C-alpha positions as a Python dict, from the first residue, in 0.01 Angstrom:
ca = {
    (1, 'M'): (0, 0, 0),
    (2, 'S'): (-162, 299, 184),
    (3, 'D'): (-419, 90, 291),
    (4, 'L'): (-181, -117, 492),
    (5, 'F'): (-22, 164, 649),
    (6, 'E'): (-308, 317, 746),
    (7, 'R'): (-409, -19, 924),
    (8, 'F'): (-62, -77, 1070),
    (9, 'K'): (-31, 286, 1232),
    (10, 'K'): (-385, 248, 1437),
    (11, 'K'): (-219, -67, 1593),
    (12, 'Y'): (136, 17, 1632),
    (13, 'E'): (27, 363, 1754),
    (14, 'A'): (-229, 232, 1980),
    (15, 'N'): (-52, 1, 2134),
    (16, 'T'): (295, 186, 2186),
    (17, 'D'): (317, 549, 2278),
    (18, 'M'): (518, 619, 1953),
    (19, 'K'): (409, 725, 1601),
    (20, 'V'): (483, 614, 1289),
    (21, 'K'): (481, 808, 953),
    (22, 'K'): (520, 617, 574),
    (23, 'D'): (836, 660, 351),
    (24, 'K'): (869, 392, 92),
    (25, 'T'): (768, 96, -16),
    (26, 'I'): (1006, -111, -232),
    (27, 'N'): (943, -491, -391),
    (28, 'G'): (616, -508, -214),
    (29, 'V'): (783, -388, 169),
    (30, 'L'): (617, -95, 331),
    (31, 'T'): (947, 115, 526),
    (32, 'V'): (789, 339, 842),
    (33, 'K'): (997, 513, 1006),
    (34, 'V'): (914, 502, 1389),
    (35, 'F'): (936, 859, 1635),
    (36, 'S'): (885, 947, 1984),
    (37, 'K'): (568, 1134, 2108),
    (38, 'S'): (825, 1406, 2089),
    (39, 'N'): (873, 1364, 1728),
    (40, 'K'): (1229, 1258, 1782),
    (41, 'Y'): (1304, 918, 1497),
    (42, 'L'): (1425, 682, 1674),
    (43, 'F'): (1462, 330, 1416),
    (44, 'W'): (1255, 221, 1098),
    (45, 'L'): (1027, -74, 1084),
    (46, 'H'): (974, -300, 737),
    (47, 'V'): (592, -426, 738),
    (48, 'T'): (405, -682, 501),
    (49, 'E'): (89, -847, 486),
    (50, 'N'): (55, -1191, 421),
    (51, 'N'): (-302, -1332, 435),
    (52, 'G'): (-442, -1077, 590),
    (53, 'V'): (-156, -1101, 841),
    (54, 'I'): (-16, -781, 920),
    (55, 'N'): (451, -869, 1007),
    (56, 'W'): (647, -607, 1102),
    (57, 'Y'): (1068, -657, 1140),
}
C-alpha cells in the first residue's frame, strides 16, 4: 500500500498545487489527507488501484 501512496503522491502533487499525506488504510482502501502548499488541511480522498489504474474519490 505504501507503493500505491508514493505513486499517487507523485502524480497528484505534480498536477496540482497541493500536498498529500498518508492517513490510514482500511479494507484495502488508502485514505490520504490533502493540504495546501501553506500546509492548511483541505480535505481527504480515498485511493484505490484496480488493474494498474489508480482511482481516487
